[in-house]
Coordinates of C-alpha atoms and ligand atoms in Angstrom, one line a residue:
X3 CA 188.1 145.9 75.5
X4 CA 189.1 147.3 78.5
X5 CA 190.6 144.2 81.4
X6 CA 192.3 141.8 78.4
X7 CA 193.3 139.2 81.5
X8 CA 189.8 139.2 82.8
X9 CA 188.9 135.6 83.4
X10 CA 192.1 134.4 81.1
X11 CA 194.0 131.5 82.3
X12 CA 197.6 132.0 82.0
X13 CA 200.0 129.2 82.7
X14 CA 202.8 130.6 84.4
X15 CA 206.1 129.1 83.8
X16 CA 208.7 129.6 86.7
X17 CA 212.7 129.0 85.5
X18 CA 215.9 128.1 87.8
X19 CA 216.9 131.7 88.6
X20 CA 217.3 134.0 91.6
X21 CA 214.4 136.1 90.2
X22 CA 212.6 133.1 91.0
X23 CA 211.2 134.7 94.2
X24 CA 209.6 137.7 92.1
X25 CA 207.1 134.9 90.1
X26 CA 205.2 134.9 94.0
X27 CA 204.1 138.9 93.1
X28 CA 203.9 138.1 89.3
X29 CA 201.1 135.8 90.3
X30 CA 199.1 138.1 92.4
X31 CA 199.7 140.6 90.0
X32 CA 198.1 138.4 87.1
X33 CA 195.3 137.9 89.6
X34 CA 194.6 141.2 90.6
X35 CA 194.2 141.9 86.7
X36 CA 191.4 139.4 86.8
X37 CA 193.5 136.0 85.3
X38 CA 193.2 132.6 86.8
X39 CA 196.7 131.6 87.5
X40 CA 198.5 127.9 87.5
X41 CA 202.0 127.1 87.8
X42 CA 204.7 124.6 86.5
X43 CA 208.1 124.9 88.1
X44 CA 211.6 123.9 86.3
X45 CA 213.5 121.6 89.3
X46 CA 216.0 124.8 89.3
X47 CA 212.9 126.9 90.1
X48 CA 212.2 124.7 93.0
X49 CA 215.4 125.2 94.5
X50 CA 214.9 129.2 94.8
X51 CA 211.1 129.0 95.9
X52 CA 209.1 125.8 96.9
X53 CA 206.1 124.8 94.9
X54 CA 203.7 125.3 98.3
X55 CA 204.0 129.0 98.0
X56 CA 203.2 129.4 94.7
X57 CA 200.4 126.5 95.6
X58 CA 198.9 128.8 98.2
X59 CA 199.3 131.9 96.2
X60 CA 197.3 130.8 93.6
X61 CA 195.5 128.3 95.1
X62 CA 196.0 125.7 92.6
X63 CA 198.3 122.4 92.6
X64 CA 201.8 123.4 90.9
X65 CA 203.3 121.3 88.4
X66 CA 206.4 120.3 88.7
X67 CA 207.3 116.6 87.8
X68 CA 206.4 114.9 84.4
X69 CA 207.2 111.9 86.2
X70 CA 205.0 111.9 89.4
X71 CA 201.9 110.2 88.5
X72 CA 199.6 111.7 89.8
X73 CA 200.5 115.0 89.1
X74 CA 200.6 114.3 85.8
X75 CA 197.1 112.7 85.5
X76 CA 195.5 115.8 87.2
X77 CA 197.0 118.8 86.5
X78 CA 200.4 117.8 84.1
X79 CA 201.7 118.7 80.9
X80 CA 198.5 118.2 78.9
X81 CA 195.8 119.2 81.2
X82 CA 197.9 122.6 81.5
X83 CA 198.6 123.0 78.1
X84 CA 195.0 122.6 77.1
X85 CA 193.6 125.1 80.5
X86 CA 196.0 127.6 79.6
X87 CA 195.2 130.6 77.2
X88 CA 198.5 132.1 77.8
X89 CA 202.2 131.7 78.8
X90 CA 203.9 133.7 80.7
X91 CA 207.7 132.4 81.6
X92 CA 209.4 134.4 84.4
X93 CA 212.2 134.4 84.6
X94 CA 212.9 132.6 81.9
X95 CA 216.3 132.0 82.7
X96 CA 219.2 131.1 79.8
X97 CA 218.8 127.5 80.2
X98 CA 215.0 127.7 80.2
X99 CA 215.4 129.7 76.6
X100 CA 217.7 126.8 75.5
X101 CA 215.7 123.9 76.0
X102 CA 212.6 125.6 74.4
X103 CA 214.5 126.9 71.0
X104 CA 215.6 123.3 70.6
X105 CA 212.2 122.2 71.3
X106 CA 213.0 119.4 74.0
X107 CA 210.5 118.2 76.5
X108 CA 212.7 117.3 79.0
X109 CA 210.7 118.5 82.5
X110 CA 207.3 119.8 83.5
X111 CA 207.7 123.1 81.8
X112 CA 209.1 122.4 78.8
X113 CA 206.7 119.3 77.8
X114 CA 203.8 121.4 79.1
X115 CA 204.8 124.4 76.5
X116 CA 205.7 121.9 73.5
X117 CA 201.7 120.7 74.0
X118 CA 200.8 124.4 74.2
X119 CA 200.2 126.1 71.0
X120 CA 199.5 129.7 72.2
X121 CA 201.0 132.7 72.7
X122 CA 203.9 132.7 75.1
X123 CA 205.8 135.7 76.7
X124 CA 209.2 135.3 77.8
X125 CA 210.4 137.4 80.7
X126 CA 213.8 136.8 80.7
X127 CA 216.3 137.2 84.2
X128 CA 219.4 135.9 84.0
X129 CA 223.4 137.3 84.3
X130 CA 224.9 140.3 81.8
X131 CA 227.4 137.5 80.5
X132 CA 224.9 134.8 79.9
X133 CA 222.3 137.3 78.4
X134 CA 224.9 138.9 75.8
X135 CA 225.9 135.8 75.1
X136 CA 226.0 134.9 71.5
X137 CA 224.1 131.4 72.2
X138 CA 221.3 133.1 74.8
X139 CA 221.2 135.6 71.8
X140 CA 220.5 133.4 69.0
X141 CA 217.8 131.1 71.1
X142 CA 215.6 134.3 72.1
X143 CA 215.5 135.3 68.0
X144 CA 214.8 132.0 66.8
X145 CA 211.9 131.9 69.1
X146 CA 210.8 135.6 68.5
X147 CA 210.7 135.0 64.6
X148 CA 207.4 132.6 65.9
X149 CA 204.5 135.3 66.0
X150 CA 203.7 133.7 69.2
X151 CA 206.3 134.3 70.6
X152 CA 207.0 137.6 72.3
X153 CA 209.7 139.1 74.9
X154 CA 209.3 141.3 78.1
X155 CA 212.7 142.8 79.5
X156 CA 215.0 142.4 80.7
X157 CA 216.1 145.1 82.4
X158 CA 219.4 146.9 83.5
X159 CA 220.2 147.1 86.7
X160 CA 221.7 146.2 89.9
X161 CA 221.6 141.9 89.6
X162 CA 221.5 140.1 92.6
X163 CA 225.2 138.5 92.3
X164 CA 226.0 142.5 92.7
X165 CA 227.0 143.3 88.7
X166 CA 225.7 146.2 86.6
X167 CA 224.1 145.5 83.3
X168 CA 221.2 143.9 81.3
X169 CA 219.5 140.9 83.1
X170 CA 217.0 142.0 85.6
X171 CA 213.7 140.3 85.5
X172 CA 211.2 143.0 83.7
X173 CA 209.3 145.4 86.5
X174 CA 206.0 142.9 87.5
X175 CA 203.9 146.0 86.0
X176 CA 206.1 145.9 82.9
X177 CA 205.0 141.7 82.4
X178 CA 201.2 142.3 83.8
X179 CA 201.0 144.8 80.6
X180 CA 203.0 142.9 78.1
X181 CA 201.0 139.9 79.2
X182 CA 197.4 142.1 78.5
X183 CA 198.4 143.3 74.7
X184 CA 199.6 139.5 74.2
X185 CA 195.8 138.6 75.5
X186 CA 194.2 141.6 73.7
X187 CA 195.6 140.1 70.7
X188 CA 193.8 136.8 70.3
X189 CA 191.7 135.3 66.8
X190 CA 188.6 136.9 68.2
X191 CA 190.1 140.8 69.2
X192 CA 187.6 143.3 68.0
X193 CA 184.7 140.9 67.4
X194 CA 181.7 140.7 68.9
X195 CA 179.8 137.5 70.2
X196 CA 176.5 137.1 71.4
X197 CA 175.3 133.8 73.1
X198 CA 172.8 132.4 73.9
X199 CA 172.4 129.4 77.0
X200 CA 170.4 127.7 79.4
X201 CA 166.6 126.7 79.3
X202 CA 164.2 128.9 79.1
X203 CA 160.9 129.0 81.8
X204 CA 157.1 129.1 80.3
X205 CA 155.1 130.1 83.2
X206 CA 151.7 128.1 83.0
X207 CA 150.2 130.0 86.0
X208 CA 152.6 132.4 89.0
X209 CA 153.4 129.3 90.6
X210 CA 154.5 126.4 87.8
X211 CA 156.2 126.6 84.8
X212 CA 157.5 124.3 82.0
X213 CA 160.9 124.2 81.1
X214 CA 164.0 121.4 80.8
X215 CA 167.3 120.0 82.6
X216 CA 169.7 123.0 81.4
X217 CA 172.1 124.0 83.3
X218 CA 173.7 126.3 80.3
X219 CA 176.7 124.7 81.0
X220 CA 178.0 124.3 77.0
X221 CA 176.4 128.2 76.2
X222 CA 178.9 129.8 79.1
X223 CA 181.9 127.4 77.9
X224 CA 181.3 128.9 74.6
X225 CA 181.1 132.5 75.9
X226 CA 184.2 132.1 78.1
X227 CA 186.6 130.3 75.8
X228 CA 185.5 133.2 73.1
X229 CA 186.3 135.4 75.8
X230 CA 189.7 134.2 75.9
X231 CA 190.1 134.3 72.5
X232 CA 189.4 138.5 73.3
X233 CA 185.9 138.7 72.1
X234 CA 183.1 140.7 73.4
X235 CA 180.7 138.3 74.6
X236 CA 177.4 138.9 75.4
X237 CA 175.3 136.0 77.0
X238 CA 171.9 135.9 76.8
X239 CA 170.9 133.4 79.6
X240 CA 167.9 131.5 80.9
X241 CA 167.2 130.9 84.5
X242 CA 170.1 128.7 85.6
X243 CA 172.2 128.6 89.0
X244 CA 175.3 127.5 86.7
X245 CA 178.1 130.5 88.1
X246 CA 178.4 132.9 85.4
X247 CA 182.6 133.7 84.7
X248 CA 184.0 137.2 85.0
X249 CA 184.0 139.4 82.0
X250 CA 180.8 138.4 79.8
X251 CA 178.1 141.1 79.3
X252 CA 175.3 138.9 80.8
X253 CA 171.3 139.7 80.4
X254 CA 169.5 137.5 82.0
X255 CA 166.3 136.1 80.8
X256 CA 163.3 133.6 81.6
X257 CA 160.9 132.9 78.5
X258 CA 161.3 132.2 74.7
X259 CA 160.1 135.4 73.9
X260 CA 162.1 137.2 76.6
X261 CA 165.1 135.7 74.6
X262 CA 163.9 136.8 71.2
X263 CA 163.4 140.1 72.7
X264 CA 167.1 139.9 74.1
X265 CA 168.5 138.8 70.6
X266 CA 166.7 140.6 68.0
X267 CA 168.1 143.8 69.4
X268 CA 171.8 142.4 69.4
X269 CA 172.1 140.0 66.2
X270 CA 173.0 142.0 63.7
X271 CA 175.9 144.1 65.3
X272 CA 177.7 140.9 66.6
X273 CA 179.9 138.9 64.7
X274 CA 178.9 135.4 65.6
X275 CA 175.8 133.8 66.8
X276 CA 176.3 131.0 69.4
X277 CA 172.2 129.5 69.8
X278 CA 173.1 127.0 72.9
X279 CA 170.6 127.8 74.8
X280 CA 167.5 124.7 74.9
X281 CA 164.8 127.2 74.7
X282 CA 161.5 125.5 75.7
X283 CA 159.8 124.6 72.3
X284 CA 156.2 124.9 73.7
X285 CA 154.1 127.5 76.1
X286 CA 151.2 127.8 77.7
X287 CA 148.7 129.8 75.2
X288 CA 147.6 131.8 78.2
X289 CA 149.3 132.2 81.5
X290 CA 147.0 132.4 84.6
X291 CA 147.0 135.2 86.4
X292 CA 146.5 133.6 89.9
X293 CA 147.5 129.9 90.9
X294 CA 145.2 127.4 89.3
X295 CA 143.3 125.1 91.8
X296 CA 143.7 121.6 91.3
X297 CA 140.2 119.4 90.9
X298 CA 140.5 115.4 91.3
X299 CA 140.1 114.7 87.5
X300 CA 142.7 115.5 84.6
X301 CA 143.5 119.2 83.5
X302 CA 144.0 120.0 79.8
X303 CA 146.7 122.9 79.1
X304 CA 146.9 124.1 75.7
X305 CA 150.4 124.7 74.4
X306 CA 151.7 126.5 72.1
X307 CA 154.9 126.7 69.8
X308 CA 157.7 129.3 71.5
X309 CA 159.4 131.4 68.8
X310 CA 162.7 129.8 67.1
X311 CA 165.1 132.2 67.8
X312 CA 168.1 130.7 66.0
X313 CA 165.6 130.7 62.9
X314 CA 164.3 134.0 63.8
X315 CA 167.5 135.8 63.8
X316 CA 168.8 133.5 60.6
X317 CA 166.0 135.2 59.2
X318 CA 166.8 138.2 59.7
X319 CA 170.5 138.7 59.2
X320 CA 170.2 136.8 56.1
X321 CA 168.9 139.7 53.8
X322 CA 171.9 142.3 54.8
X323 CA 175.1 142.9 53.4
X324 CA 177.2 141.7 56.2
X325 CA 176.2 139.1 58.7
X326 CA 177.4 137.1 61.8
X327 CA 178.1 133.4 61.1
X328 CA 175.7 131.6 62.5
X329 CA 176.5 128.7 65.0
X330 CA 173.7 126.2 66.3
X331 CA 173.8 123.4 68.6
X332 CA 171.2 120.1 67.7
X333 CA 170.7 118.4 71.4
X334 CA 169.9 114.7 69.9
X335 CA 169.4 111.4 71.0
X336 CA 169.0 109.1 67.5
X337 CA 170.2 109.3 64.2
X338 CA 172.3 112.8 65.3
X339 CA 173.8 113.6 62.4
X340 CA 170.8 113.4 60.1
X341 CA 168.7 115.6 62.2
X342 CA 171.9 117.8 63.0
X343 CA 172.3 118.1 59.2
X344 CA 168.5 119.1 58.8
X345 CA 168.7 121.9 61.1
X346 CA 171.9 122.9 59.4
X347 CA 169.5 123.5 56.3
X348 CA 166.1 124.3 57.4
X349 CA 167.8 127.6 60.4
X350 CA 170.2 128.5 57.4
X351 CA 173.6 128.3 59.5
X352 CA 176.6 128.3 59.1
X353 CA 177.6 125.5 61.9
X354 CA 176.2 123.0 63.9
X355 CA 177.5 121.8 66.9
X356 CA 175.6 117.8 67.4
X357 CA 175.4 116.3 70.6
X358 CA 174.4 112.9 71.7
X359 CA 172.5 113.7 75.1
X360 CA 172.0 109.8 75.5
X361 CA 175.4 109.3 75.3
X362 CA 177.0 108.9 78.5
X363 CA 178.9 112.1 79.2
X364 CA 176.9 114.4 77.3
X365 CA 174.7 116.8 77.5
X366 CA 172.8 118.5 80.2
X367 CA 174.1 119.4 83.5
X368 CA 177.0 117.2 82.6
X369 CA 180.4 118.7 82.9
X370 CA 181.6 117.0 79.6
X371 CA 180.2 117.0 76.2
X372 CA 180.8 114.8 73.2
X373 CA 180.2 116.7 70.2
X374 CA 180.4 116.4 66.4
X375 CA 180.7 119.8 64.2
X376 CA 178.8 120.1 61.0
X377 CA 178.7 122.4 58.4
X378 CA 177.1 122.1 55.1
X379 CA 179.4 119.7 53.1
X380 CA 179.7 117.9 55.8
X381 CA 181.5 117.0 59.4
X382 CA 184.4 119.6 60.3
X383 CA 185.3 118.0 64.3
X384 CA 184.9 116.0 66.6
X385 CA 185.5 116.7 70.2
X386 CA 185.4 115.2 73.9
X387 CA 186.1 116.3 76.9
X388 CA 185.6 118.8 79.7
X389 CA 182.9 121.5 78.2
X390 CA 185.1 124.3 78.5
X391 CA 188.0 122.1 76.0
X392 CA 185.1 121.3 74.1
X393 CA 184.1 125.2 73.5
X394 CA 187.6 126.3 72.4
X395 CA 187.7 122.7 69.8
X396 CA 184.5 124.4 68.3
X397 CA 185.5 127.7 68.4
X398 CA 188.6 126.2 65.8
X399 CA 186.2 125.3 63.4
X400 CA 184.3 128.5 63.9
X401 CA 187.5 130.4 63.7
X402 CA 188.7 128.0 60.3
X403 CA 185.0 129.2 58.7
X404 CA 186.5 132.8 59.1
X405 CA 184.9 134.8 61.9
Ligands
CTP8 N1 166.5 127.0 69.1 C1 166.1 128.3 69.4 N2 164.8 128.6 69.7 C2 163.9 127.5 69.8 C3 164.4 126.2 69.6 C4 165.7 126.0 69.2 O1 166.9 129.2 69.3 N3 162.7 127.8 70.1 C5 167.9 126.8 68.8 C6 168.7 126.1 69.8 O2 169.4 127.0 70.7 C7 169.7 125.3 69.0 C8 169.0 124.9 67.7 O3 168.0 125.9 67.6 O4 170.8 126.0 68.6 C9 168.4 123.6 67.7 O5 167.6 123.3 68.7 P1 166.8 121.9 69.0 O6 166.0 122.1 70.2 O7 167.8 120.8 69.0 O8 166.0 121.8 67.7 P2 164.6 122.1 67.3 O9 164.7 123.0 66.1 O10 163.8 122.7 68.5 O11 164.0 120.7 66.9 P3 163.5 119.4 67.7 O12 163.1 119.9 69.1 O13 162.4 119.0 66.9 O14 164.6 118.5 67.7

């Protein structure tokens, strides 16, 4: 994997220090490696820069009080904690290091990383004294002995209160590269994903088609938050209008068969198998070649069954020695968990993701989903929420099933 921060969403943490100004580059630097960028500010931090620049440098709302409603309803502590893939705390100032080692939640930073349960880098910035001191010291290792916890800097150098020594926020490089191996270094590193989303198109004639509402909304949450978690994703996706994020390995598609094609030739070197795409379950049995003519009276089309590709590819990885686990989605609008539980059996998987599309905020071209997890003894989660907190929920229990 070659751009780690490519469409990653790193929460950047800005403490109470004079090094505050240098958070303003960090976040174009993040950027410019390809990460979407928020910001939540410690009152201290506000004092040095204002939340406005960092709000037009990013160009996202910057969180600074837990107790201004409706900040915190939008973009606070939670909402942030659950966006974010990473933390990245600069500088992360002697205080700042404190309050998190004793685990308080006493301002919008600290209650947004005590919701968070990713990695974190610290880029710490302070004074010599206050960074040999025995205290500053002891907080830094106590969080470092947590695997997800990890330190850039600082450096020595000139400080800005005109000393000599240790305490100078790490070089913005320096942090931009410490923050890519802490991204590089997520549950999925090394492991390939293929995906497949949207509808699929049956052409009846050059001019009309069959297909369904799919937007491939749920399919490119999955790719993305597996993205995050530093998989190679590959998305095989119907014709859709959806925006496609940064840093999937996207083939496009239109039919059943097109997809089959698309995933045949991938399965068996990937890892896991997302199916999330609503692949048409019928076609035309022959496609006219010129547009049909339409008489007064009814017209009679026979269909056809598309190819299953879940099943198809089940099929085949079953017989070898290694094989991807196998994840399917049952779009359903009765007795879910039944029919969830029968595709479960009958496509051989390892997962299935069970959605209520009557439900109201589920299913297609919604921006939510409300989903229940299966797996062969029986349910494993339950999520709701935006799609894209939905994805990395399933991705939990795909992750707990050992991919
Ligand atoms: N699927 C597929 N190819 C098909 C049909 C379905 O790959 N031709 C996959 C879907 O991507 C999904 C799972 O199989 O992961 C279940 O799809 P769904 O349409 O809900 O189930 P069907 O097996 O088609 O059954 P039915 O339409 O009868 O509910």
């Amino acid at each position: 994997m070659t751009e780690p921060l490519l469409g990653r969403n790193i929460a950047l943490a800005v403490g109470g220090g004079i090094a505050a100004y240098k958070a303003c580059d960090l976040s174009r630097e993040l950027q410019r490696a390809g990460a979407q960028v928020r910001v939540t500010m410690t009152k201290g931090a506000c004092e040095f820069v204002t939340p406005l620049t960092l709000q037009s440098l990013t160009g996202n709302p910057v969180f600074t009080d837990t107790f201004d409603s409706s900040q915190d309803q939008q973009y606070g502590h939670l909402q942030l904690a659950k966006w974010a893939d990473l933390f990245v705390i600069a500088p992360a100032t002697a205080d700042l290091i404190a309050r998190i080692r004793a685990g308080l939640g006493n301002d919008a930073v600290t209650t947004t990383l005590l919701a968070f349960p990713g990695p974190v880098l610290l880029a710490p910035a302070m004074n010599t004294a206050m960074w040999e001191h025995a205290e500053t010291q002891a907080n830094l290792a106590a969080l470092l002995a947590q695997p997800r916890y990890r330190v850039v800097g600082p450096a020595s150098g000139l400080l800005a209160d005109g000393d000599v020594g240790m305490g100078r926020l790490a070089e913005l490089g320096e942090i931009v590269r410490a923050a890519t191996a802490l991204a590089a270094n997520g549950p999925l590193a090394g492991k390939r994903v293929l995906v497949t989303a949207g509808p699929t198109r049956e052409a009846l004639d050059p001019v009309r088609f069959i297909s369904n509402p799919s937007t491939g909304k749920m399919g490119l949450a999955m790719a993305e938050a597996a993205r995050a978690l530093g998989a190679v994703v590959t998305v095989v996706l119907g014709p859709v209008e959806t925006p496609v994020p940064r840093g999937l390995d996207l083939v496009r598609v239109t039919s059943a068969d097109e997809m089959l094609a698309a995933v045949m030739s991938r399965v068996e070197g990937c890892d896991v198998f997302v199916a999330a795409a609503a692949v048409s379950d019928w076609k035309a049995q022959t496609i006219g070649a010129v547009k049909a003519k339409k008489g007064d009276g009814p017209e009679q089309v026979t269909l056809v069954r598309t190819p299953d590709v879940l099943a198809t590819a089940s099929a085949r990885v079953h017989g070898n020695a290694t094989r991807p686990v196998l994840v399917g989605f049952a779009a359903e609008t009765h007795e879910v968990e039944a029919y969830a539980r029968e595709k479960l059996a009958k496509k051989r998987l390892d997962l299935i993701v069970a959605n209520d599309v009557s439900a109201p905020g589920a299913g297609f071209g919604a921006d939510t989903n409300r989903v229940v997890v299966f797996d062969a003894k029986g349910e494993r989660l339950r999520a709701e929420g935006a799609k894209r907190d939905v994805a990395k929920s399933i991705w939990g229990a795909v992750l707990a099933r050992g991919a």
